Coordinates of C-alpha atoms and ligand atoms in Angstrom, one line a residue:
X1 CA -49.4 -7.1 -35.6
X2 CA -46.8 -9.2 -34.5
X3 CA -44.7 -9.4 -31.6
X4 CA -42.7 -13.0 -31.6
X5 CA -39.9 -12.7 -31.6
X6 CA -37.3 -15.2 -33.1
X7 CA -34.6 -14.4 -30.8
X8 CA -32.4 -18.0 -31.7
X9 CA -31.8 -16.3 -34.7
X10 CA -30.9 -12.9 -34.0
X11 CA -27.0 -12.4 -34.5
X12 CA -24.8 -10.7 -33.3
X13 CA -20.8 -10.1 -34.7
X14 CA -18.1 -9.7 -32.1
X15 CA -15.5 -8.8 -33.7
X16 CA -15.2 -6.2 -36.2
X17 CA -15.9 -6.8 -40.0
X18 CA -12.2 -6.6 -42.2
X19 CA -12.2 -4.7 -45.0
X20 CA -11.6 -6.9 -48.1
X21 CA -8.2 -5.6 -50.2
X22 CA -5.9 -7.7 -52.1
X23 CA -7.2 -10.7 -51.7
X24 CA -6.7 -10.1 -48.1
X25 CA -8.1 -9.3 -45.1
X26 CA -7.6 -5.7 -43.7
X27 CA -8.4 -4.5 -39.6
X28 CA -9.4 -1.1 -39.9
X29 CA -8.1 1.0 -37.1
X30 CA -12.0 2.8 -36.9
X31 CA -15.5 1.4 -37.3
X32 CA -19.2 2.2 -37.5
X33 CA -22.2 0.6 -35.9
X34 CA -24.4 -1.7 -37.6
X35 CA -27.7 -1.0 -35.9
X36 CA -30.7 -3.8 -36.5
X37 CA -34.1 -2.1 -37.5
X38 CA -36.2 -4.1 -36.1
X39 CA -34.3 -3.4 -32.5
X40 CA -32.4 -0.9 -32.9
X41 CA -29.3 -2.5 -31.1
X42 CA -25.5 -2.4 -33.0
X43 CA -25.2 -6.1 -34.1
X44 CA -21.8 -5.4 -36.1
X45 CA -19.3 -3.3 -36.4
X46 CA -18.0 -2.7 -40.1
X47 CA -14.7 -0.9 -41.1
X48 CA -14.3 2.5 -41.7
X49 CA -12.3 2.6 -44.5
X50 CA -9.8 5.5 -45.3
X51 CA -7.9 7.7 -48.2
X52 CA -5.3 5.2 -47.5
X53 CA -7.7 2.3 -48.0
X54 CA -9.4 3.3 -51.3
X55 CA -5.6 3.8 -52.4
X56 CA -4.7 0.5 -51.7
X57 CA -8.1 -1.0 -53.1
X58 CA -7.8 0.6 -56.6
X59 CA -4.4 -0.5 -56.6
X60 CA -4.8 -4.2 -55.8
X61 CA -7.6 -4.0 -58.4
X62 CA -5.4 -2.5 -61.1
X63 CA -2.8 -4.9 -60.4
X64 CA -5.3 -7.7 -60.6
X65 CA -7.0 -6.8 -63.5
X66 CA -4.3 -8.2 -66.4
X67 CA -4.7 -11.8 -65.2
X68 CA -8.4 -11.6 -64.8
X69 CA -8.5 -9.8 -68.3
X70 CA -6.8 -12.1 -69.9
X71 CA -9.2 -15.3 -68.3
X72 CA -11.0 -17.2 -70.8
X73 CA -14.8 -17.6 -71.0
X74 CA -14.6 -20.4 -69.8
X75 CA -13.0 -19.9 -66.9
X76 CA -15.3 -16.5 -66.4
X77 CA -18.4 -18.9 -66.7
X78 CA -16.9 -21.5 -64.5
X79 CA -16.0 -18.8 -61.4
X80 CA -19.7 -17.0 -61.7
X81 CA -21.3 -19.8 -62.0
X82 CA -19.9 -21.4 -58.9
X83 CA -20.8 -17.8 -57.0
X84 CA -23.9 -18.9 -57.7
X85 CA -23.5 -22.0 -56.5
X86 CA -22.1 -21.2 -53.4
X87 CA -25.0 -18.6 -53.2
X88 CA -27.9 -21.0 -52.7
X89 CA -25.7 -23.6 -51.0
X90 CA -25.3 -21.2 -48.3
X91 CA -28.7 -20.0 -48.7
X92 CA -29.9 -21.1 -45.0
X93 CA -28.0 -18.6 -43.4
X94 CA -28.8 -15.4 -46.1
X95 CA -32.2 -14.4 -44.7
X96 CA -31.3 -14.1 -41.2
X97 CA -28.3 -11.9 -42.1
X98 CA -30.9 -9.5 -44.1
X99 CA -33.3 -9.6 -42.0
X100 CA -31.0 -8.6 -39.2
X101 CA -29.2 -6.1 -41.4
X102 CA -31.9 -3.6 -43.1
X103 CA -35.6 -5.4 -41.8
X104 CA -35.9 -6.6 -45.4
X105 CA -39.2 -9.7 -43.9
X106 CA -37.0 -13.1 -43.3
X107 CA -39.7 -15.1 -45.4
X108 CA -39.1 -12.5 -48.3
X109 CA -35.3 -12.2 -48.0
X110 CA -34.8 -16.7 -48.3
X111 CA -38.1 -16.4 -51.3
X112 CA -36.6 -13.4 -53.3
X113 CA -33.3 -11.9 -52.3
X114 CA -31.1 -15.1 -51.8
X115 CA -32.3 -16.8 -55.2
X116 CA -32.5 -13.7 -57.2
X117 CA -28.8 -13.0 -56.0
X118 CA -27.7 -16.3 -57.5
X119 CA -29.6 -16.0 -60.5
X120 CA -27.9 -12.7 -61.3
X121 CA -24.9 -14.8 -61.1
X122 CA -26.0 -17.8 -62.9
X123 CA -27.2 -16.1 -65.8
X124 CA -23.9 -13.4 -66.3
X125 CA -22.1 -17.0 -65.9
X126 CA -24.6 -18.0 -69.7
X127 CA -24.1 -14.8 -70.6
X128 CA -20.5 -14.1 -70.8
X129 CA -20.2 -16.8 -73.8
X130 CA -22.7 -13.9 -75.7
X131 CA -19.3 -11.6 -75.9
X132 CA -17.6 -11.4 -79.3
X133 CA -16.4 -9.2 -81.6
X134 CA -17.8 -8.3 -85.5
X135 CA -16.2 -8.9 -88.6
X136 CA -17.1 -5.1 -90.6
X137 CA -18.6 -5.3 -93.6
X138 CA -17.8 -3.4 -96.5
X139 CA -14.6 -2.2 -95.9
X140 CA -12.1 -2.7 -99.2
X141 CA -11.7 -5.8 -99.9
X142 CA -7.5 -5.0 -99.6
X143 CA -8.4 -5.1 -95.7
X144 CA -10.0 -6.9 -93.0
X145 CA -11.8 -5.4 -90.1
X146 CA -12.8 -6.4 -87.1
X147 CA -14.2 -5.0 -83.6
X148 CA -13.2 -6.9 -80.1
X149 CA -14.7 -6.5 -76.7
X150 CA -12.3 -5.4 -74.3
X151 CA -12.9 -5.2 -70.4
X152 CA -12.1 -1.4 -68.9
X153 CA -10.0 -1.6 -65.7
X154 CA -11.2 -1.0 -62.5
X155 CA -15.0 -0.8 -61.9
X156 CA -16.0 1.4 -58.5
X157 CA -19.7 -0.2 -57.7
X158 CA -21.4 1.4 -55.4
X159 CA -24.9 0.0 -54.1
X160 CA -27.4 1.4 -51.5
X161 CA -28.9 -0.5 -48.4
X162 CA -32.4 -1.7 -49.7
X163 CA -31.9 -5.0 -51.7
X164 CA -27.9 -5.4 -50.8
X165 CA -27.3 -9.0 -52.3
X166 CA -29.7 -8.4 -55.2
X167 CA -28.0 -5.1 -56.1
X168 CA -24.3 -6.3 -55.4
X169 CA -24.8 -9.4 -58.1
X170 CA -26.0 -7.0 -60.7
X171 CA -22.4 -5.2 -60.2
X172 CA -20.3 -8.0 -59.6
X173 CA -21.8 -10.2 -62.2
X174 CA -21.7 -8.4 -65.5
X175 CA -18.4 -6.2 -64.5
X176 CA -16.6 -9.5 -64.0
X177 CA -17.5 -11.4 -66.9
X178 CA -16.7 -8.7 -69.1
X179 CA -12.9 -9.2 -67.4
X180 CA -12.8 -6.2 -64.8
X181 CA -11.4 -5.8 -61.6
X182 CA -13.9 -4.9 -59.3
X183 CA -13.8 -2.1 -56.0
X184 CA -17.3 -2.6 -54.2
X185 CA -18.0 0.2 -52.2
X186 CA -21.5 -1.1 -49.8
X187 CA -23.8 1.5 -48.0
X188 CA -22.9 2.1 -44.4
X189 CA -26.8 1.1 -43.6
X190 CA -25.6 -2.7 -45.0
X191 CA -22.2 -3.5 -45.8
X192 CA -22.3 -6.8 -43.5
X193 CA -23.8 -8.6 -46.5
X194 CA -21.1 -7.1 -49.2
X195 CA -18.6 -7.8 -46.9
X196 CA -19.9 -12.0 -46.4
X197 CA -21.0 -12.2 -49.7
X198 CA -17.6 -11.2 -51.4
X199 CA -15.6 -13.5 -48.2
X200 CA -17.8 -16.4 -49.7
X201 CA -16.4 -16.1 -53.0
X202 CA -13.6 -13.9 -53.5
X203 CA -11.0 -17.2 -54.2
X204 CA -12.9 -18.0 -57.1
X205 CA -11.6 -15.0 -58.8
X206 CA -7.2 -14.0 -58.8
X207 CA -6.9 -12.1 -55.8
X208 CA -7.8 -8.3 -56.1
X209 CA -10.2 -8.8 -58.6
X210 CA -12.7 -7.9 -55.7
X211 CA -12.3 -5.5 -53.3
X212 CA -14.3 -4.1 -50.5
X213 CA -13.9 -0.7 -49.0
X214 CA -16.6 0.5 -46.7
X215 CA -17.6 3.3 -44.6
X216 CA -19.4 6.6 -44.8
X217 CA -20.3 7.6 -48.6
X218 CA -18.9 10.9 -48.9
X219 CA -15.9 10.1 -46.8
X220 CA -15.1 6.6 -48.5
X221 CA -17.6 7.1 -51.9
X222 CA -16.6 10.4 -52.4
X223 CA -12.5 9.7 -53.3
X224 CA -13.4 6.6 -55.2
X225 CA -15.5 7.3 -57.9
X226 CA -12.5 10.7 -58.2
X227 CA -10.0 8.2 -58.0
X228 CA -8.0 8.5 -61.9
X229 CA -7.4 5.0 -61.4
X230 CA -11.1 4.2 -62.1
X231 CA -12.4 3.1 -65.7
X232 CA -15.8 3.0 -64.6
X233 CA -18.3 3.7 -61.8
X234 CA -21.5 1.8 -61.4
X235 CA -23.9 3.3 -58.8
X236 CA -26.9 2.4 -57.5
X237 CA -28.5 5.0 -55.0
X238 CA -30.8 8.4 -54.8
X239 CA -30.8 10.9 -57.8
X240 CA -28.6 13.5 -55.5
X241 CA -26.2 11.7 -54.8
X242 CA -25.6 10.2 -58.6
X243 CA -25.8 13.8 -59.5
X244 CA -22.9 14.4 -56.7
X245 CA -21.0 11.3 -58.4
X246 CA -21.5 12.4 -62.0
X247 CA -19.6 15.6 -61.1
X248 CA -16.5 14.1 -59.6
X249 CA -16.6 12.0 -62.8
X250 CA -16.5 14.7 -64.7
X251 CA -12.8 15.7 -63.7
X252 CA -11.3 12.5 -65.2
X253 CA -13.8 11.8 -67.9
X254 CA -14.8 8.8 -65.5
X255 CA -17.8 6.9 -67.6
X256 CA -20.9 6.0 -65.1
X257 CA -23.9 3.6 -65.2
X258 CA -26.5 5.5 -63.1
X259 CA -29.2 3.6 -61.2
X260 CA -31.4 6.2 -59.2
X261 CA -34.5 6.9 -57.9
X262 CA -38.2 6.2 -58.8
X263 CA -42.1 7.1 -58.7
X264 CA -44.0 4.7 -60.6
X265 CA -47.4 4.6 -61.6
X266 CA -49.5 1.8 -62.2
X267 CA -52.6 2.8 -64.2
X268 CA -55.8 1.2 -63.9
X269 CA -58.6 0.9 -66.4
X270 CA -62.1 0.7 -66.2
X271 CA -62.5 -3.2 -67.3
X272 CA -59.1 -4.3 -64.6
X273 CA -59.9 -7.2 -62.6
X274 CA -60.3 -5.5 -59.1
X275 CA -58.9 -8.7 -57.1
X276 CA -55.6 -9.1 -59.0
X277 CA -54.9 -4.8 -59.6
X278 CA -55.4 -5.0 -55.7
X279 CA -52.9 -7.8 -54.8
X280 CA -50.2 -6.3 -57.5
X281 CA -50.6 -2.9 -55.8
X282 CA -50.3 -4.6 -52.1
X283 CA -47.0 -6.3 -53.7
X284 CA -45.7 -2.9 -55.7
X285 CA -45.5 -0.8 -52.9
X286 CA -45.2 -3.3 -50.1
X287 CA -43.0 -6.0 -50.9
X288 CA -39.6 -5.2 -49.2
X289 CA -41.2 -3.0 -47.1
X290 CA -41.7 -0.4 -50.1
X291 CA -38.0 0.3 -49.9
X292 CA -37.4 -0.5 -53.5
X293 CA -36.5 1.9 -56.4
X294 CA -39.6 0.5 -58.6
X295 CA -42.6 0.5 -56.1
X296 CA -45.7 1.0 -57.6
X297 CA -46.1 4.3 -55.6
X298 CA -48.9 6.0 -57.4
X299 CA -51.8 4.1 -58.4
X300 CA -53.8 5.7 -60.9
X301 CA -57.4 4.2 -60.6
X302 CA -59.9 5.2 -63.6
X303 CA -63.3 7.4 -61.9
X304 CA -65.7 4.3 -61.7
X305 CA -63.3 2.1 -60.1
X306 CA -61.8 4.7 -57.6
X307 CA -64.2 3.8 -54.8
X308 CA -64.0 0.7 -54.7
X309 CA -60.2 0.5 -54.9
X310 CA -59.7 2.8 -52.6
X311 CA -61.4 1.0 -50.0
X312 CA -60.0 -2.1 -50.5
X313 CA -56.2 -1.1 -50.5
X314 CA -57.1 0.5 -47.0
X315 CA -58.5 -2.5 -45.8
X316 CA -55.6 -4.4 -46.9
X317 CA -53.3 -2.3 -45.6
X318 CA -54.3 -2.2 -42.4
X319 CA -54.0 -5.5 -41.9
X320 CA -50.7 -5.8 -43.3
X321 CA -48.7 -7.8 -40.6
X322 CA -46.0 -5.3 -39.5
X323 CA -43.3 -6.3 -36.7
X324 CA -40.2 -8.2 -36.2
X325 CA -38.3 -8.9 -39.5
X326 CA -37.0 -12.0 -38.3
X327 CA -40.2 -13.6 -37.4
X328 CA -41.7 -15.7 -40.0
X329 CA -45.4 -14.4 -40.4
X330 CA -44.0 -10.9 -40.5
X331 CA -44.5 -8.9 -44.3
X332 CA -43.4 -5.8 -43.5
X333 CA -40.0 -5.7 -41.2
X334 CA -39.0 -1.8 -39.6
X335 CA -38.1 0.7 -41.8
X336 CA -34.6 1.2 -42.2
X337 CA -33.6 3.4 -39.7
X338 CA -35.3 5.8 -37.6
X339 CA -33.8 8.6 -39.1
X340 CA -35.7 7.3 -42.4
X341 CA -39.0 6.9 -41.0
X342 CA -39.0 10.5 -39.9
X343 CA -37.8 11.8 -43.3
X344 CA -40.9 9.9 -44.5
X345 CA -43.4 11.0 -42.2
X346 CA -42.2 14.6 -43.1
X347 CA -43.0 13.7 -46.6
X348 CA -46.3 12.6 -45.8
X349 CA -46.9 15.9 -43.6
X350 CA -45.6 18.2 -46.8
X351 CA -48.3 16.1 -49.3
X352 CA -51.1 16.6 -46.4
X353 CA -50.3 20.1 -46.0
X354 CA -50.7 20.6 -49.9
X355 CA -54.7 18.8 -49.9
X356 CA -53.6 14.9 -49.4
X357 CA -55.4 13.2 -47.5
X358 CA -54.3 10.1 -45.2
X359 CA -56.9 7.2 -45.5
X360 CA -54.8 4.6 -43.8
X361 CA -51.5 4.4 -41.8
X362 CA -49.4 7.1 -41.5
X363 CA -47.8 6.8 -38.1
X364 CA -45.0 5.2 -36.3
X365 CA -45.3 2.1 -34.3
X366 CA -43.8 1.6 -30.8
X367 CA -43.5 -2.0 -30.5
X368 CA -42.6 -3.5 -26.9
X369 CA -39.7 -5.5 -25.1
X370 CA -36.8 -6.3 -27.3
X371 CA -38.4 -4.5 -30.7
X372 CA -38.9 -1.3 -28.8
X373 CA -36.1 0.8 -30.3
X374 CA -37.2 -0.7 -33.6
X375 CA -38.2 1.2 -36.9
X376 CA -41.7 0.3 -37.1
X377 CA -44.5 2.2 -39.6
X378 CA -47.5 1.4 -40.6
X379 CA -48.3 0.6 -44.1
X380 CA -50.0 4.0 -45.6
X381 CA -52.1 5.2 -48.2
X382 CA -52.5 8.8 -49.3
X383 CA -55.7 10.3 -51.2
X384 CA -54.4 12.9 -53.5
X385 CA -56.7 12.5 -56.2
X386 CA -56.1 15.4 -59.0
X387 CA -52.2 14.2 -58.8
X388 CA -51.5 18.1 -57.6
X389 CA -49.5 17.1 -53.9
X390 CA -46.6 16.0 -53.6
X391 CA -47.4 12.7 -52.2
X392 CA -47.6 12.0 -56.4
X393 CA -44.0 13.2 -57.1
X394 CA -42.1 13.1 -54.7
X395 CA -40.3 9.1 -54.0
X396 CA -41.3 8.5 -50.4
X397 CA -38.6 5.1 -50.3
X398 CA -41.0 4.4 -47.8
X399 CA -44.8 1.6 -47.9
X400 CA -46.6 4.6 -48.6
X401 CA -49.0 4.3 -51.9
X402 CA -50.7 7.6 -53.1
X403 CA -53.9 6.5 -54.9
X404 CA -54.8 9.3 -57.6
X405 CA -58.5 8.9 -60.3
X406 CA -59.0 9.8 -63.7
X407 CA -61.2 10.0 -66.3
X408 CA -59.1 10.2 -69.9
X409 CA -56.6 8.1 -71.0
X410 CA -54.4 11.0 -72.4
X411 CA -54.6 12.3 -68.5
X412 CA -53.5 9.4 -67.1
X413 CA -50.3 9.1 -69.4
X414 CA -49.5 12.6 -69.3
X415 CA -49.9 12.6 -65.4
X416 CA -47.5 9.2 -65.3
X417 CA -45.1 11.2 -67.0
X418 CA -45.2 14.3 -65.3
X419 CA -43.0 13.7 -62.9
X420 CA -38.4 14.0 -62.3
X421 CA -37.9 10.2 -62.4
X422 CA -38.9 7.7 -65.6
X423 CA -38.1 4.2 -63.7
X424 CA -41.3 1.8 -64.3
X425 CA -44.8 2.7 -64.8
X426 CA -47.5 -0.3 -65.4
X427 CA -51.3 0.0 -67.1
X428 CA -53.8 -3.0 -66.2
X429 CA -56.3 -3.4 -68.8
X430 CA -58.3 -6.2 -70.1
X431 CA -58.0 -3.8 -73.7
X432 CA -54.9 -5.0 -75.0
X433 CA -55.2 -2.4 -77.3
X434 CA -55.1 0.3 -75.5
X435 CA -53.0 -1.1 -73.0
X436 CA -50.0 -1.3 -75.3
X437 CA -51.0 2.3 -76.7
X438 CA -51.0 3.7 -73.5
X439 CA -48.1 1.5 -72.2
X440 CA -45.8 2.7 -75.5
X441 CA -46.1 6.4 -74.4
X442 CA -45.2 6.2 -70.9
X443 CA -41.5 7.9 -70.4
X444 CA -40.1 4.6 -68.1
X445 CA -37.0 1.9 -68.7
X446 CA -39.5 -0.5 -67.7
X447 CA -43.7 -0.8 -68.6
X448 CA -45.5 -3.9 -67.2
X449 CA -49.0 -4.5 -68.6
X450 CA -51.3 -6.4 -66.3
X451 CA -48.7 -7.4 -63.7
X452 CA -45.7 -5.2 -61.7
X453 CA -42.4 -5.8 -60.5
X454 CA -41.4 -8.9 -62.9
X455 CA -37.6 -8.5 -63.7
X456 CA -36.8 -11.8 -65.3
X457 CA -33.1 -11.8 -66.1
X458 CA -32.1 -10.9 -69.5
X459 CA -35.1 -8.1 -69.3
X460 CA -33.0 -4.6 -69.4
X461 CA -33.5 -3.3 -65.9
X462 CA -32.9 0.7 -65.4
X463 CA -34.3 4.5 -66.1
X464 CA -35.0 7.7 -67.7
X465 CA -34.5 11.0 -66.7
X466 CA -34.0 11.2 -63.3
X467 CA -33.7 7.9 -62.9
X468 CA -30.0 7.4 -64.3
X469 CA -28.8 5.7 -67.2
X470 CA -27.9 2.4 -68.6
X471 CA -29.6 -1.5 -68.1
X472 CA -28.7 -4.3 -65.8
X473 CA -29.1 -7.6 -65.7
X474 CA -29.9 -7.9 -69.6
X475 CA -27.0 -9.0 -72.5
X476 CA -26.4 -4.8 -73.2
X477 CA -25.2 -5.1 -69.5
X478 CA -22.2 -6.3 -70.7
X479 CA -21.1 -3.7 -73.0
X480 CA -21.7 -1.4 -70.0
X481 CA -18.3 -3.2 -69.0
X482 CA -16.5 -3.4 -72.0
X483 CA -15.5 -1.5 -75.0
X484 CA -15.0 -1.5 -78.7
X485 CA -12.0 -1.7 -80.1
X486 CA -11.4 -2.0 -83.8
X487 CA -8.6 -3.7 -85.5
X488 CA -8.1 -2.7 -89.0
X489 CA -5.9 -5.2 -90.8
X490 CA -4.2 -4.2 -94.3
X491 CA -4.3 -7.1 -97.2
X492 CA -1.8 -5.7 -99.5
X493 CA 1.4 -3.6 -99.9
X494 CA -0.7 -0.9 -102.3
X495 CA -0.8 2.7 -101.3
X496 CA -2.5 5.6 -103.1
X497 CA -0.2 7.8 -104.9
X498 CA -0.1 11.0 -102.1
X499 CA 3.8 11.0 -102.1
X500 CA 4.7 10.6 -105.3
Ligands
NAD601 P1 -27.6 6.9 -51.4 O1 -27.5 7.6 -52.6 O2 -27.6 7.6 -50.1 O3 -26.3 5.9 -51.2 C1 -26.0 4.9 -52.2 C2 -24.5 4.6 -52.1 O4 -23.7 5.8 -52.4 C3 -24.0 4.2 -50.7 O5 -23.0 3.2 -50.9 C4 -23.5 5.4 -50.1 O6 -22.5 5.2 -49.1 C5 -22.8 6.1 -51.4 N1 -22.6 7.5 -51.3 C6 -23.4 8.4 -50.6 N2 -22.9 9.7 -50.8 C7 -21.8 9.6 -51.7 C8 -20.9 10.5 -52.2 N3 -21.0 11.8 -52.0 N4 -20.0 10.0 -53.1 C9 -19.9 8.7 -53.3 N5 -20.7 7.8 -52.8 C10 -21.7 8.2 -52.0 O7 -28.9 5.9 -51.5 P2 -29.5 5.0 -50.4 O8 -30.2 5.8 -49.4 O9 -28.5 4.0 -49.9 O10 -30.6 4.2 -51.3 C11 -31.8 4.7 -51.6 C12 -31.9 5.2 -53.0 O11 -31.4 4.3 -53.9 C13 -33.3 5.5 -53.4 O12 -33.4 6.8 -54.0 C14 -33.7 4.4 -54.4 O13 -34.7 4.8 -55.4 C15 -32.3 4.2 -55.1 N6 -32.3 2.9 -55.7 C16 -32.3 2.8 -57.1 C17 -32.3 1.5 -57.7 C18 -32.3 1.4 -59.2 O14 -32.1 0.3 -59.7 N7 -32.7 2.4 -60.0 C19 -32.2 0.4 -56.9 C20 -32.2 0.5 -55.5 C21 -32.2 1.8 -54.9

């Protein structure tokens, strides 16, 4: 475990964070704390935004929207690719910020955050010269008829606090090429990276085309995805709270892009290759501290390799390095908040209650000095082996892997599937065979086979049932922001006889 502590680079914002409106920079007259994980200390202050605030954003973005509608490819290209650019020439001072903002591990924020971020970016900037519209076939010849795609309005995006950067490019990016105006609406847990990231390149867009309101997320959340001015709202977050949003749509017939909550299984066959199953399980549900929405949470080990699995994730997750997210040789920062950590230890006390058993981790850990108030928990893994606890359906959000055996095939689908959310699910066989038979009938938006977690950009990203609706990062992403509209041009002066 370790205890450095990089203190050089631990910041610290004096003065309260603006909200972004109009192009603008806006004081708010109240704020909320920005408290470091991995201390426990406020570092920032961010805005607490108000009715009056949302108002004012959705109207800056309305009034924006025409001229950015009416931008050419080329200029849509040339503004997201130069995000990107500014992205990764800024990329020095990104992982700090993370680090110090949700515990996301400072040498996994500058390896995957920072460039993913830009590569959301550069590839929307590709993208956007995929957009055009159809001529229709077989209509009569006497007419011509052809489809457009037209941008929407104003898009309320509204992203949770695990992967900030990551999950704010795959709003901003697609939303903007397709010609919207944009109203980003941060968790309160991390809204200092929404708020620098959109300062960095706000000019590159007409002012008002991006907009930053943040604050609490029924308080500030809660009147803009009901605001009538909205054409869309894209949200990333837990399955309640989409549900909460989807109602408030409702009233205004408010289309939504849902990106919720997960429980992914990765299935393991008898001829896997123990050593590499073992190191994509370590990475599934520990990279990013296991607070990611496709974490390999179950793994579902066939009977003769369950032994042997087992004991090795335990090993390896004890000695997990767990500590300061700012310090280097840290890879797994503080759980978001304290307030988290206990929700998941109360998860983990439900799933033991029911028959799970805990085979590693499982506790908090009190760090000294400086990282004493700090989030800390170990990595864990949970025995529930029949899949009939909890700990196998419920999403922890949390480094907490429930290892589950079979002995069928058909079980271990049917158990993938049983479940509320249909996010990822992966199968390792050496089988190919079966591993794509088995792969085809798992209910998930994404199936890896003999890997987890790669999300190469252009690969639809997003889930089934209670995991929302809709893809990111992928080409369809774009008509998620954009709509049909069909021009149906006569030819000639000829009518049918109805009148005569
Ligand atoms: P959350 O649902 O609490 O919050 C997400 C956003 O919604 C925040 O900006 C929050 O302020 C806002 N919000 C909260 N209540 C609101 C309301 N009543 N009206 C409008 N807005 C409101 O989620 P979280 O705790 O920040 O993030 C964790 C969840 O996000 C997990 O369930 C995780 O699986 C999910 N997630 C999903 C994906 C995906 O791509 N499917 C990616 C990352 C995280």
């Amino acid at each position: 475990m370790s205890n450095a502590v990089a203190a050089s680079k631990r910041l610290t914002l004096g003065e309260p964070l603006p909200l972004l409106i109009g192009g603008s920079e806006i004081a708010a007259d109240e704020h909320l704390d920005a408290v470091e994980p991995s201390t426990g200390r406020t570092w920032a202050r961010i805005p607490a935004a108000g009715q009056t605030h949302v108002d004012d954003a959705v109207a800056a973005a309305t009034a924006a929207f025409p001229r950015w509608a009416a931008s050419t490819l080329s200029e849509r290209q040339t503004a997201l690719g130069a995000a990107a650019d500014r992205l990764m020439a800024d990329a020095e001072r990104w992982p700090a910020l993370l680090a110090t903002e949700n515990g996301r591990a400072i040498r996994e924020a500058g390896l995957i955050d920072v460039p993913t971020a830009a590569e959301i970016f550069r590839y929307f900037a590709g993208a956007v010269r995929s957009m055009e519209g159809r001529v229709i076939e077989g209509a009569p010849a006497s007419s011509l008829v052809l489809t457009r795609r037209k941008p929407l309005g104003v898009v309320a995006a509204l992203v949770p606090w695990n992967s900030p950067i990551i999950s704010i490019a795959h709003k901003l990016a697609p939303a903007l090429a397709a010609g919207n105006s944009v109203v980003l609406k941060p968790s309160e847990l991390a809204s200092v990276s929404c708020i620098e990231l959109v300062r960095l390149i706000a000019d590159l867009f007409p002012p008002g085309t991006l907009n930053v309101v943040t604050g609490d997320g029924a308080q500030v959340g809660g009147p803009l995805v009901s605001h009538p001015g909205v054409a869309k709202v894209s949200f990333t977050g837990g399955t309640d709270t989409g549900k909460r949003i989807l109602t408030a749509c409702a009233e205004n017939l408010t289309p939504a892009l849902m990106e919720l909550g997960g429980k992914g299984s990765l299935i393991v066959c008898d001829d896997a290759p123990v050593d590499t199953v073992v190191e994509d399980a370590l990475t599934g549900i520990f990279a990013a501290n296991g607070e990611v929405c496709f974490a390999s949470s179950r793994l579902l080990v066939h009977e003769s390799r369950y032994d042997e699995i087992v004991e090795r994730m335990v090993a390896r997750a004890d000695a997990v390095v767990v500590g300061d997210a700012l310090d280097m040789s840290t890879q797994l920062g503080p759980l978001i908040s304290t307030a988290h950590r206990e929700g998941v230890i109360a998860a983990i006390d439900r799933a033991v209650a029911q028959g799970a058993e805990v085979a590693a981790g499982g506790t908090a850990i009190e760090l000294q000095g400086e990282l004493a108030g700090g989030s800390y928990f170990r990595p864990t893994v949970v025995l529930s082996p029949v899949g009939d606890t909890s700990a196998s359906c419920d999403e922890f959000f949390g480094p907490v892997l429930t290892i589950e055996t079979w002995s069928d095939p058909d079980e271990a689908v049917a158990r993938a599937n049983d479940v509320a959310y249909g996010l990822a699910n992966g199968i390792w066989s050496k089988d190919i065979a079966r591993a794509h038979t088995m792969a085809d009938r798992l209910d998930s938006g994404m199936v890896w086979v003999n890997q987890w977690f790669a999300t190469p950009l252009g690969q639809p990203q997003g889930g089934n049932k209670a995991s929302g609706f809709g893809r990111e990062g992928s080409l369809t992403t774009l008509d998620e922001y954009s709509a049909t509209t069909v021009v149906n041009v006569s030819l000639d002066e000829t009518r049918p006889p109805m009148w005569t």
